[in-house]
PDB file of C-alpha atoms in Angstrom:
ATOM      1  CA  UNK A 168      95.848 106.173 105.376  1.00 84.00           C
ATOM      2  CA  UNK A 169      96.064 105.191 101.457  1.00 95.00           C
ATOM      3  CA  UNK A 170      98.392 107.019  99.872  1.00 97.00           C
ATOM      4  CA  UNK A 171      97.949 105.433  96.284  1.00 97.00           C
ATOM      5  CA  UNK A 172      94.365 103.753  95.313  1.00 97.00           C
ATOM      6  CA  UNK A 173      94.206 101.827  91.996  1.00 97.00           C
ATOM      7  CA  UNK A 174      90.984 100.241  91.024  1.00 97.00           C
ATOM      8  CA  UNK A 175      90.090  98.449  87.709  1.00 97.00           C
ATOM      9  CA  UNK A 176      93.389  99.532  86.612  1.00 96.00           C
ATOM     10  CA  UNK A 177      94.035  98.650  81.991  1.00 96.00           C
ATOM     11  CA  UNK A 178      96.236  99.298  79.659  1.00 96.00           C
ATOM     12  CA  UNK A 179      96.847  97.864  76.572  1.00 95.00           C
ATOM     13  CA  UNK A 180      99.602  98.241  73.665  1.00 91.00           C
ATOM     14  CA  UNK A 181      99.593  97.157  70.436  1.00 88.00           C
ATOM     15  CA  UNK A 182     102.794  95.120  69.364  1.00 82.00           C
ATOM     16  CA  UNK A 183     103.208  93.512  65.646  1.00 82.00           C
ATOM     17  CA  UNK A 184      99.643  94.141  64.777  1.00 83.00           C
ATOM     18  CA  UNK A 185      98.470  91.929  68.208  1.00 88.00           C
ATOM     19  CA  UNK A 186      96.997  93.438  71.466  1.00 89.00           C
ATOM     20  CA  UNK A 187      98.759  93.301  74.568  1.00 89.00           C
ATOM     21  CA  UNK A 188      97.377  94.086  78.380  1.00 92.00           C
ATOM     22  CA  UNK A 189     100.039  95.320  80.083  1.00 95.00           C
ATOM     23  CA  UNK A 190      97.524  95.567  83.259  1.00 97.00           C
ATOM     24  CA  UNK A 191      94.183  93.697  83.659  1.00 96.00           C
ATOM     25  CA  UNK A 192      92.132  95.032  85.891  1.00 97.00           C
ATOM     26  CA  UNK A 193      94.356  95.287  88.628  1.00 97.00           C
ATOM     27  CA  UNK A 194      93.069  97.233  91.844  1.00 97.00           C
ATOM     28  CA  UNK A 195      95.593  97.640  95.260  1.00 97.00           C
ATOM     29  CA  UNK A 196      96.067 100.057  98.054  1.00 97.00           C
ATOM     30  CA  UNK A 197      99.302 101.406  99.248  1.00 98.00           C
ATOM     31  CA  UNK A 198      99.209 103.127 102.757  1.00 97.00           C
ATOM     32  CA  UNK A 199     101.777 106.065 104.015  1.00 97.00           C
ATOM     33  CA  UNK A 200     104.702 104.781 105.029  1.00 97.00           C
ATOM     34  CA  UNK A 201     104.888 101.490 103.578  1.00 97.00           C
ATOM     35  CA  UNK A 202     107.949  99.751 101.672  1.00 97.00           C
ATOM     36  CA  UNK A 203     106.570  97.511  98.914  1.00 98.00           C
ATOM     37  CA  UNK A 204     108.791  95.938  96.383  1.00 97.00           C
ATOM     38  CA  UNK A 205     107.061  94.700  92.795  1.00 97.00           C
ATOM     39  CA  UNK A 206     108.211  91.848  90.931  1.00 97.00           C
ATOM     40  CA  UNK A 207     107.289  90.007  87.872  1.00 94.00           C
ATOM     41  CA  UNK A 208     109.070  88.501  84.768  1.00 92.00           C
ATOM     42  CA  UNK A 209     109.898  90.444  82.082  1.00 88.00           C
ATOM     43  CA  UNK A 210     106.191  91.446  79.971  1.00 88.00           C
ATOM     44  CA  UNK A 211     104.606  90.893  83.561  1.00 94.00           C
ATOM     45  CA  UNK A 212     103.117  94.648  83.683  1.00 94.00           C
ATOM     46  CA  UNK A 213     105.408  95.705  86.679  1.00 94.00           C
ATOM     47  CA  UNK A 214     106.810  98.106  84.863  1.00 92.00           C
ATOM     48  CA  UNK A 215     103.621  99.830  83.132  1.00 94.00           C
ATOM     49  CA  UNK A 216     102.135  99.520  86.890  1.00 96.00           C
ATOM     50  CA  UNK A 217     105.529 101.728  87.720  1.00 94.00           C
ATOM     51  CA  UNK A 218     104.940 104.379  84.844  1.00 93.00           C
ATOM     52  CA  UNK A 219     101.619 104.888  86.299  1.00 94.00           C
ATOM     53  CA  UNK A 220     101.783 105.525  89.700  1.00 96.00           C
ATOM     54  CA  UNK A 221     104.659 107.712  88.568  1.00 95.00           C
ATOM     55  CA  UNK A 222     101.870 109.641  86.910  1.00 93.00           C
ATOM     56  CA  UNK A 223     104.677 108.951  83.318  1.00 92.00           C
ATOM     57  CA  UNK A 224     101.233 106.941  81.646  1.00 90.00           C
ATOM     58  CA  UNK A 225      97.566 106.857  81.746  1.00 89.00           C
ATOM     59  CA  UNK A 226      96.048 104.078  82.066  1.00 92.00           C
ATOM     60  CA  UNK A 227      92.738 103.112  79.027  1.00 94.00           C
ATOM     61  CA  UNK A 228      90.264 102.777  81.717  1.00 95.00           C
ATOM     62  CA  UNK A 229      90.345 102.267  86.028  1.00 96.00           C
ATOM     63  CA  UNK A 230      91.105 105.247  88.628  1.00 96.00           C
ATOM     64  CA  UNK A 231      94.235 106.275  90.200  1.00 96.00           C
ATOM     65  CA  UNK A 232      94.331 108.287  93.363  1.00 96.00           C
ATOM     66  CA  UNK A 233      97.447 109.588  95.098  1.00 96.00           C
ATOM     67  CA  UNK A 234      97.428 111.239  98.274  1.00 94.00           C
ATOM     68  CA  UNK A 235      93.520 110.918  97.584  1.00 93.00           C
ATOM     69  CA  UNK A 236      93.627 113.393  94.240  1.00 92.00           C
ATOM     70  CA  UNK A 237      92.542 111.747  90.972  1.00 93.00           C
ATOM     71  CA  UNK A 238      95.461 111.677  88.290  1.00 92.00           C
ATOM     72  CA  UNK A 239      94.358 109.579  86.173  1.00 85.00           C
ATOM     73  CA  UNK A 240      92.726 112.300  83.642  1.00 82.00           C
ATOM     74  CA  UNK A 241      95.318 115.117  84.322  1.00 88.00           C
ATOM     75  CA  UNK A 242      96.513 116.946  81.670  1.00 89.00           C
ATOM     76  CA  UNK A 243     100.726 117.076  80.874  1.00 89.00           C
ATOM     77  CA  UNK A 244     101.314 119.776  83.120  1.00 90.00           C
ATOM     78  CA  UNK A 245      99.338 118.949  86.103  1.00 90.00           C
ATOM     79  CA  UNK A 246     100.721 115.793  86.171  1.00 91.00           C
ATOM     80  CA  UNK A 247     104.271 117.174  85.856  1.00 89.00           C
ATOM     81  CA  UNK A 248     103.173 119.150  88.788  1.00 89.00           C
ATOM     82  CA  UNK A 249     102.355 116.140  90.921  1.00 91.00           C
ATOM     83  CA  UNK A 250     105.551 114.375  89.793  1.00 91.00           C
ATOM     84  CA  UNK A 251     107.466 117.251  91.062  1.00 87.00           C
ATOM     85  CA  UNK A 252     105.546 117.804  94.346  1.00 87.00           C
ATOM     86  CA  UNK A 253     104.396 114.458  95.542  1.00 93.00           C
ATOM     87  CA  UNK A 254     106.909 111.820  93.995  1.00 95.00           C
ATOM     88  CA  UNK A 255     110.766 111.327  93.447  1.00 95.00           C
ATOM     89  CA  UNK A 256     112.273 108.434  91.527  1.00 95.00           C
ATOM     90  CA  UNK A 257     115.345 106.456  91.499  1.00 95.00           C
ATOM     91  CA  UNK A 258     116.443 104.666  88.316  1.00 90.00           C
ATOM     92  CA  UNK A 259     118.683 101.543  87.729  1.00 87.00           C
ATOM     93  CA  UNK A 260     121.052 104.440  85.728  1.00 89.00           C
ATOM     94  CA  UNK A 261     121.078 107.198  87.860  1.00 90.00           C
ATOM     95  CA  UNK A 262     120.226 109.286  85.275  1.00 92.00           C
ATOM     96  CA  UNK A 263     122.919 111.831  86.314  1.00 94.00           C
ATOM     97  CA  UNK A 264     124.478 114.938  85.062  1.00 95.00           C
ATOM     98  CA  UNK A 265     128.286 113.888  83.437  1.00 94.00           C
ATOM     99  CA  UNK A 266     129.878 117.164  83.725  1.00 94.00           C
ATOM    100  CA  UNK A 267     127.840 118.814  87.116  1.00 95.00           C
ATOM    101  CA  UNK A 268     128.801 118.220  90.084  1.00 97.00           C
ATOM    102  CA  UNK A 269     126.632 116.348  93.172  1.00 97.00           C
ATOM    103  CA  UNK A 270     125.292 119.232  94.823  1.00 96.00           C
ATOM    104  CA  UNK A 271     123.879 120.589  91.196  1.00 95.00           C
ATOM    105  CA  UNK A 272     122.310 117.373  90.230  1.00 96.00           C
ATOM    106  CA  UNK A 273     120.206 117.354  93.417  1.00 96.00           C
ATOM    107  CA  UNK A 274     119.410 121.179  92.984  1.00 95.00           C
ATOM    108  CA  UNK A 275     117.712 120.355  89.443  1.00 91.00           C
ATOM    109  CA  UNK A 276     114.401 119.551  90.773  1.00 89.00           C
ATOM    110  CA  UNK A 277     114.255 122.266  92.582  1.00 91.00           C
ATOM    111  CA  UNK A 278     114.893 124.853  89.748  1.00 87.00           C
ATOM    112  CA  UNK A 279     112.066 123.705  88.102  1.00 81.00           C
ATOM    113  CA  UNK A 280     110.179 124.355  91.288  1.00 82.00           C
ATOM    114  CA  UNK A 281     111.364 127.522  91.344  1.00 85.00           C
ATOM    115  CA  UNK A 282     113.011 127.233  94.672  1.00 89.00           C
ATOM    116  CA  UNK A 283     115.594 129.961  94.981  1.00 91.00           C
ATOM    117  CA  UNK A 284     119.367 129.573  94.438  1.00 88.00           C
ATOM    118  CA  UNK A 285     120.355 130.094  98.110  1.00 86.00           C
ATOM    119  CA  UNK A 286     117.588 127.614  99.667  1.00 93.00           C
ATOM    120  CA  UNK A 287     118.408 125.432  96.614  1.00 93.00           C
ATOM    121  CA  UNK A 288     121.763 124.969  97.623  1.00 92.00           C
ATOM    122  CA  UNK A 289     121.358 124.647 101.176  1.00 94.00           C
ATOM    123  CA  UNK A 290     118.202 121.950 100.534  1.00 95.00           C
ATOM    124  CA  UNK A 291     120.612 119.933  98.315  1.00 96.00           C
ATOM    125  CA  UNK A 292     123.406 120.053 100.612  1.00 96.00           C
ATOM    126  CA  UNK A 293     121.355 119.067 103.426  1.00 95.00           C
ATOM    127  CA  UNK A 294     119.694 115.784 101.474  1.00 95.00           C
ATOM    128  CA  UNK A 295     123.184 114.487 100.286  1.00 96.00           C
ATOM    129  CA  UNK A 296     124.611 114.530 103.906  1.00 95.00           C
ATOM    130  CA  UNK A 297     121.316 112.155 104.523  1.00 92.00           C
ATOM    131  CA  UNK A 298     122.554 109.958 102.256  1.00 94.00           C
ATOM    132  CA  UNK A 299     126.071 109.781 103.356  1.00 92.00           C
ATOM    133  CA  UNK A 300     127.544 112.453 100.819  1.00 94.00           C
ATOM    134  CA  UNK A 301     128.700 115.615 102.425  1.00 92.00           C
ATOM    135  CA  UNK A 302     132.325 115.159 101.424  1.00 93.00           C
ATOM    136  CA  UNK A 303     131.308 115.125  97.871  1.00 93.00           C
ATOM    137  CA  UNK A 304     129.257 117.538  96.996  1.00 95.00           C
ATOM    138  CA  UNK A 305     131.672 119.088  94.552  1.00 96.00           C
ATOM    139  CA  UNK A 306     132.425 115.547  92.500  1.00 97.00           C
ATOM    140  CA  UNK A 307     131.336 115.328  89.514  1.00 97.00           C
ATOM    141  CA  UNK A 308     129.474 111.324  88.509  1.00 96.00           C
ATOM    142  CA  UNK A 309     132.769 110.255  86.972  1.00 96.00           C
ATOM    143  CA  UNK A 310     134.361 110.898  89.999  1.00 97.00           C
ATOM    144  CA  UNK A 311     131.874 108.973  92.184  1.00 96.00           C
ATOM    145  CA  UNK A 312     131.608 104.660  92.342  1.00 95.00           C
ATOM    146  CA  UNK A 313     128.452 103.443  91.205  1.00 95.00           C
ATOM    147  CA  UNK A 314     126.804 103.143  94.836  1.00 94.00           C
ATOM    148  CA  UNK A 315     127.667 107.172  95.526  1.00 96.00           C
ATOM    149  CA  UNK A 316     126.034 107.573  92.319  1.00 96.00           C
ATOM    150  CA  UNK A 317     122.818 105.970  92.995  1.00 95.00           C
ATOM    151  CA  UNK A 318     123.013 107.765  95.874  1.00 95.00           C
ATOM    152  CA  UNK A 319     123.428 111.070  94.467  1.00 96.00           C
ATOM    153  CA  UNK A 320     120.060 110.159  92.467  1.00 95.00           C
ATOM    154  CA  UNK A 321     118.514 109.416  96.127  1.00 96.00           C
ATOM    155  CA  UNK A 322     119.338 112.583  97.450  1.00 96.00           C
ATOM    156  CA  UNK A 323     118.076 114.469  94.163  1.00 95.00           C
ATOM    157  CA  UNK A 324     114.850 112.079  94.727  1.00 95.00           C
ATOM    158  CA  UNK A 325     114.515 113.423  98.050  1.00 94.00           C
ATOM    159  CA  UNK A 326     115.194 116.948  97.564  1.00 93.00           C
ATOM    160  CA  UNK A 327     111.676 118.031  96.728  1.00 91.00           C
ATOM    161  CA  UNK A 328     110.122 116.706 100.065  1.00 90.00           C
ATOM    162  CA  UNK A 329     107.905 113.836  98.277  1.00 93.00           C
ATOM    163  CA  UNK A 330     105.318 111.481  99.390  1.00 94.00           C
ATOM    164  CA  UNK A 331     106.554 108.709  98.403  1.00 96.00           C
ATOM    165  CA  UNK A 332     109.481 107.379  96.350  1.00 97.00           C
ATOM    166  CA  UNK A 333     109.686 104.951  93.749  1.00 97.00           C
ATOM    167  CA  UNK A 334     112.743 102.907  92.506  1.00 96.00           C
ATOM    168  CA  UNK A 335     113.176 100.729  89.195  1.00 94.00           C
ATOM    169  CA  UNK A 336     115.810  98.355  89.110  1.00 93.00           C
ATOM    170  CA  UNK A 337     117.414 100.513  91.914  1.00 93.00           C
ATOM    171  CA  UNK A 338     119.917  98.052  92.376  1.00 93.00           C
ATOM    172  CA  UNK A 339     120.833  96.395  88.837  1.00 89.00           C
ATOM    173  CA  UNK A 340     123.739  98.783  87.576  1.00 88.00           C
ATOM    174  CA  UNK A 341     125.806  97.755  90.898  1.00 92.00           C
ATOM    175  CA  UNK A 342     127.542  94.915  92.407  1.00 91.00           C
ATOM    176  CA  UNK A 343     125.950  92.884  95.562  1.00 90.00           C
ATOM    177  CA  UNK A 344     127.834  94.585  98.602  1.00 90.00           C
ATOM    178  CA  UNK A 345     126.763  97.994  96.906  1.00 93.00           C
ATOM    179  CA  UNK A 346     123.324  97.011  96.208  1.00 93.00           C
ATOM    180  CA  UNK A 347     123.007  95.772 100.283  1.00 93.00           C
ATOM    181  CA  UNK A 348     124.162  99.717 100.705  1.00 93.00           C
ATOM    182  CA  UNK A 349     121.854 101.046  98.263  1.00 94.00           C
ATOM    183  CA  UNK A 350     119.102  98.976 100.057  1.00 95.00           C
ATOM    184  CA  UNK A 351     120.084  99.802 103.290  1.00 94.00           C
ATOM    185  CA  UNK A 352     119.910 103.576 102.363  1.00 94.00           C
ATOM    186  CA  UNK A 353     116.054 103.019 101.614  1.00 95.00           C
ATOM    187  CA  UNK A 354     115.423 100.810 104.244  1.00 95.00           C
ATOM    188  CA  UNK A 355     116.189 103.582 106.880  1.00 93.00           C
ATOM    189  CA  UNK A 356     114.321 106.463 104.730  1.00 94.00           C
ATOM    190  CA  UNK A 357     111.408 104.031 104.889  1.00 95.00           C
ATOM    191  CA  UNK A 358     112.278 103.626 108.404  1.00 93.00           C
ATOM    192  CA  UNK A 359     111.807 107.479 108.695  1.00 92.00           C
ATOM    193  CA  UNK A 360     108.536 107.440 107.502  1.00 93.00           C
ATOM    194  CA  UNK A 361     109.273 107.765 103.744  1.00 95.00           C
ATOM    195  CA  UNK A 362     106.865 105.542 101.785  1.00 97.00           C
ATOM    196  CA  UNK A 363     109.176 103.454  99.295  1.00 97.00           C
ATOM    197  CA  UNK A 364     107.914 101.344  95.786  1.00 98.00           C
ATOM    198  CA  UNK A 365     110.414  99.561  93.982  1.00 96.00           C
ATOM    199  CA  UNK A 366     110.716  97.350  90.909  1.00 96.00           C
ATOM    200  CA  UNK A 367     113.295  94.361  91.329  1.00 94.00           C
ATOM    201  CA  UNK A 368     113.283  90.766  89.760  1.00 91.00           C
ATOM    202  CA  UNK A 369     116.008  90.417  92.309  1.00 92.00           C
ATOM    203  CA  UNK A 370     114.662  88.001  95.102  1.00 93.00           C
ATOM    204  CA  UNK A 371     116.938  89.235  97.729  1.00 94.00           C
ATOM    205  CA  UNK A 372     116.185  92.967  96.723  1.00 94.00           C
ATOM    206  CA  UNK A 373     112.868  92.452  97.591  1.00 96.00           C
ATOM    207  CA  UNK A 374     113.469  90.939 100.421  1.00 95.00           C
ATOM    208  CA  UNK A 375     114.159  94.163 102.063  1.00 96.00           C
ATOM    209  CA  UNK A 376     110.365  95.363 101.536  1.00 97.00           C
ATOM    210  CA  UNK A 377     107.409  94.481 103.933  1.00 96.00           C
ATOM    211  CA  UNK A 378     105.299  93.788 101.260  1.00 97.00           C
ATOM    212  CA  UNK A 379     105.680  91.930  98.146  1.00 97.00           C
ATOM    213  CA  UNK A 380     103.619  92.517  95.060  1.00 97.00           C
ATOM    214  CA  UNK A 381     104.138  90.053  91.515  1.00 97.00           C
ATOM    215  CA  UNK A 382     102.398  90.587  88.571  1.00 97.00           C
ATOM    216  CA  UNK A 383     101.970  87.839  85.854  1.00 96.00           C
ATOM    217  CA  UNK A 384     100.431  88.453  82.376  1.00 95.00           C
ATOM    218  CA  UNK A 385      98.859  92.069  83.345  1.00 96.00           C
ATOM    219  CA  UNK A 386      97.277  90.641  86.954  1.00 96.00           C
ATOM    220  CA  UNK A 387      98.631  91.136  90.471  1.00 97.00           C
ATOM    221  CA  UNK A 388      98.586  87.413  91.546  1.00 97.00           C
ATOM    222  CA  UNK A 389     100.616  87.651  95.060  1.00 97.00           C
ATOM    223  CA  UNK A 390     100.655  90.346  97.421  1.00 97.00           C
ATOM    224  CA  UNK A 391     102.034  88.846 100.519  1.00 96.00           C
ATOM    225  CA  UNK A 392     103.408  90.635 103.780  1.00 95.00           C
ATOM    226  CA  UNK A 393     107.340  89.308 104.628  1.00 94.00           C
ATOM    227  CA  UNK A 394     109.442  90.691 107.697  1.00 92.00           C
ATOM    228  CA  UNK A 395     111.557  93.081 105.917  1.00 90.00           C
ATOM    229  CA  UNK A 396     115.006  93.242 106.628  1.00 88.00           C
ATOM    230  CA  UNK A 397     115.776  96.094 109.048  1.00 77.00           C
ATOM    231  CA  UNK A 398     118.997  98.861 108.117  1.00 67.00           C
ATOM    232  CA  UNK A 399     121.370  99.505 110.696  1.00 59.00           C
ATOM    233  CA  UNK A 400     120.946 103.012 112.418  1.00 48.00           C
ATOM    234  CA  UNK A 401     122.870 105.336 110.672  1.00 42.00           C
ATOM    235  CA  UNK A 402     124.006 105.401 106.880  1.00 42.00           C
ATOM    236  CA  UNK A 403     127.243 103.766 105.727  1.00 42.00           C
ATOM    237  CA  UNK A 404     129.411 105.408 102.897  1.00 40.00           C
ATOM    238  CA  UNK A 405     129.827 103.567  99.337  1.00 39.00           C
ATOM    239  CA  UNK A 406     133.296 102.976  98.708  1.00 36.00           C
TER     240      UNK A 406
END
């Protein structure tokens, strides 16, 4: 089953008084449960592509779909609705609290779901021993390498129960062994049934993904099926 239907997907920008499609009619389907990375050079429209199936952008003209409700004319808030209910994201920054501590990053999403303290603790504690965190729930980002960090934004991605999850640059703020972690990590949660997008120029980042999508100059020109590399069984720990 599609869980995200574009068709006759545009949007422009104008930059220095020229216009610029980010995304040219592109149209794709993306079923439950798949792992798909996107790649492109820099201006490619990957990232626009990203910022709307995030529901972050509307697109000029085309129809979006997730889960099989129309986004693309939502208002602000029911699209903040949607992002909260349906997707969590994973940036190349983790985007993390400095001076809260694990367990409270993760529980952020939830407040403004209105979950209540207690199950908002107990739902955060639970999603960062899935990731490989339970010992450091109480460490605060400065106290965490860069691959506990990224997973700390995992676990806050997961936290909500989403659809699907998407990653940008997941793995560009960390070193190689920590990015094979951090890939790993998604792998199995993809392995799990979790439907995973990502965003890499990294060849061997997408390499983990069963399907590759590149853009070039607004169009999808490639979308190709690969093996996939498969994570071991259970998580490792980031040192």
């Amino acid at each position: 089953m599609a869980l995200i239907e574009v068709e006759h997907l545009r949007k422009s920008y104008t930059l220095g008084g020229q216009t610029v499609r980010a995304l040219d009619d592109v149209s794709l389907s993306i079923d439950e449960g798949e792992f798909v990375a996107i790649m492109g050079a820099s201006g490619s429209g990957k990232s626009t592509l990203m910022n709307m199936l995030g529901c972050l952008d509307r697109p000029d003209s085309g129809s979006y779909r997730l889960a099989g409700e129309p986004v693309q004319a939502m208002g602000k808030d029911a699209l903040a609705a949607v992002r909260n209910r349906r997707i969590g994201f994973v940036f190349q920054q983790f985007n993390l609290l400095p001076r809260t501590s694990a367990l409270e990053n993760v529980e952020l999403p939830m407040v403004y779901a209105g979950v209540k303290a207690g199950d908002r603790h107990q739902r955060a504690l639970t999603a960062l021993q899935r990731v490989g965190l339970g010992e450091r729930t109480g460490h605060t980002p400065a106290e965490l390498s860069g691959g506990q960090q990224q997973r700390v934004a995992i676990a806050r991605a997961l936290v909500n129960q989403p659809q699907l999850i998407l990653a940008d640059e997941p793995t560009g703020a960390l070193d190689s062994r920590t990015s094979d972690d951090i890939m790993q990590l998604l792998a199995q949660l993809n392995a799990q049934g979790m439907t995973v997008v990502l965003v890499t120029h990294e060849h061997d980042v997408a390499a983990w993904a069963r399907r590759r999508l590149v853009f070039r100059d607004g169009q999808l020109v490639e979308d190709a099926r690969q093996p996939g590399r498969v994570a071991a069984a259970s998580a490792q720990e980031t040192a």
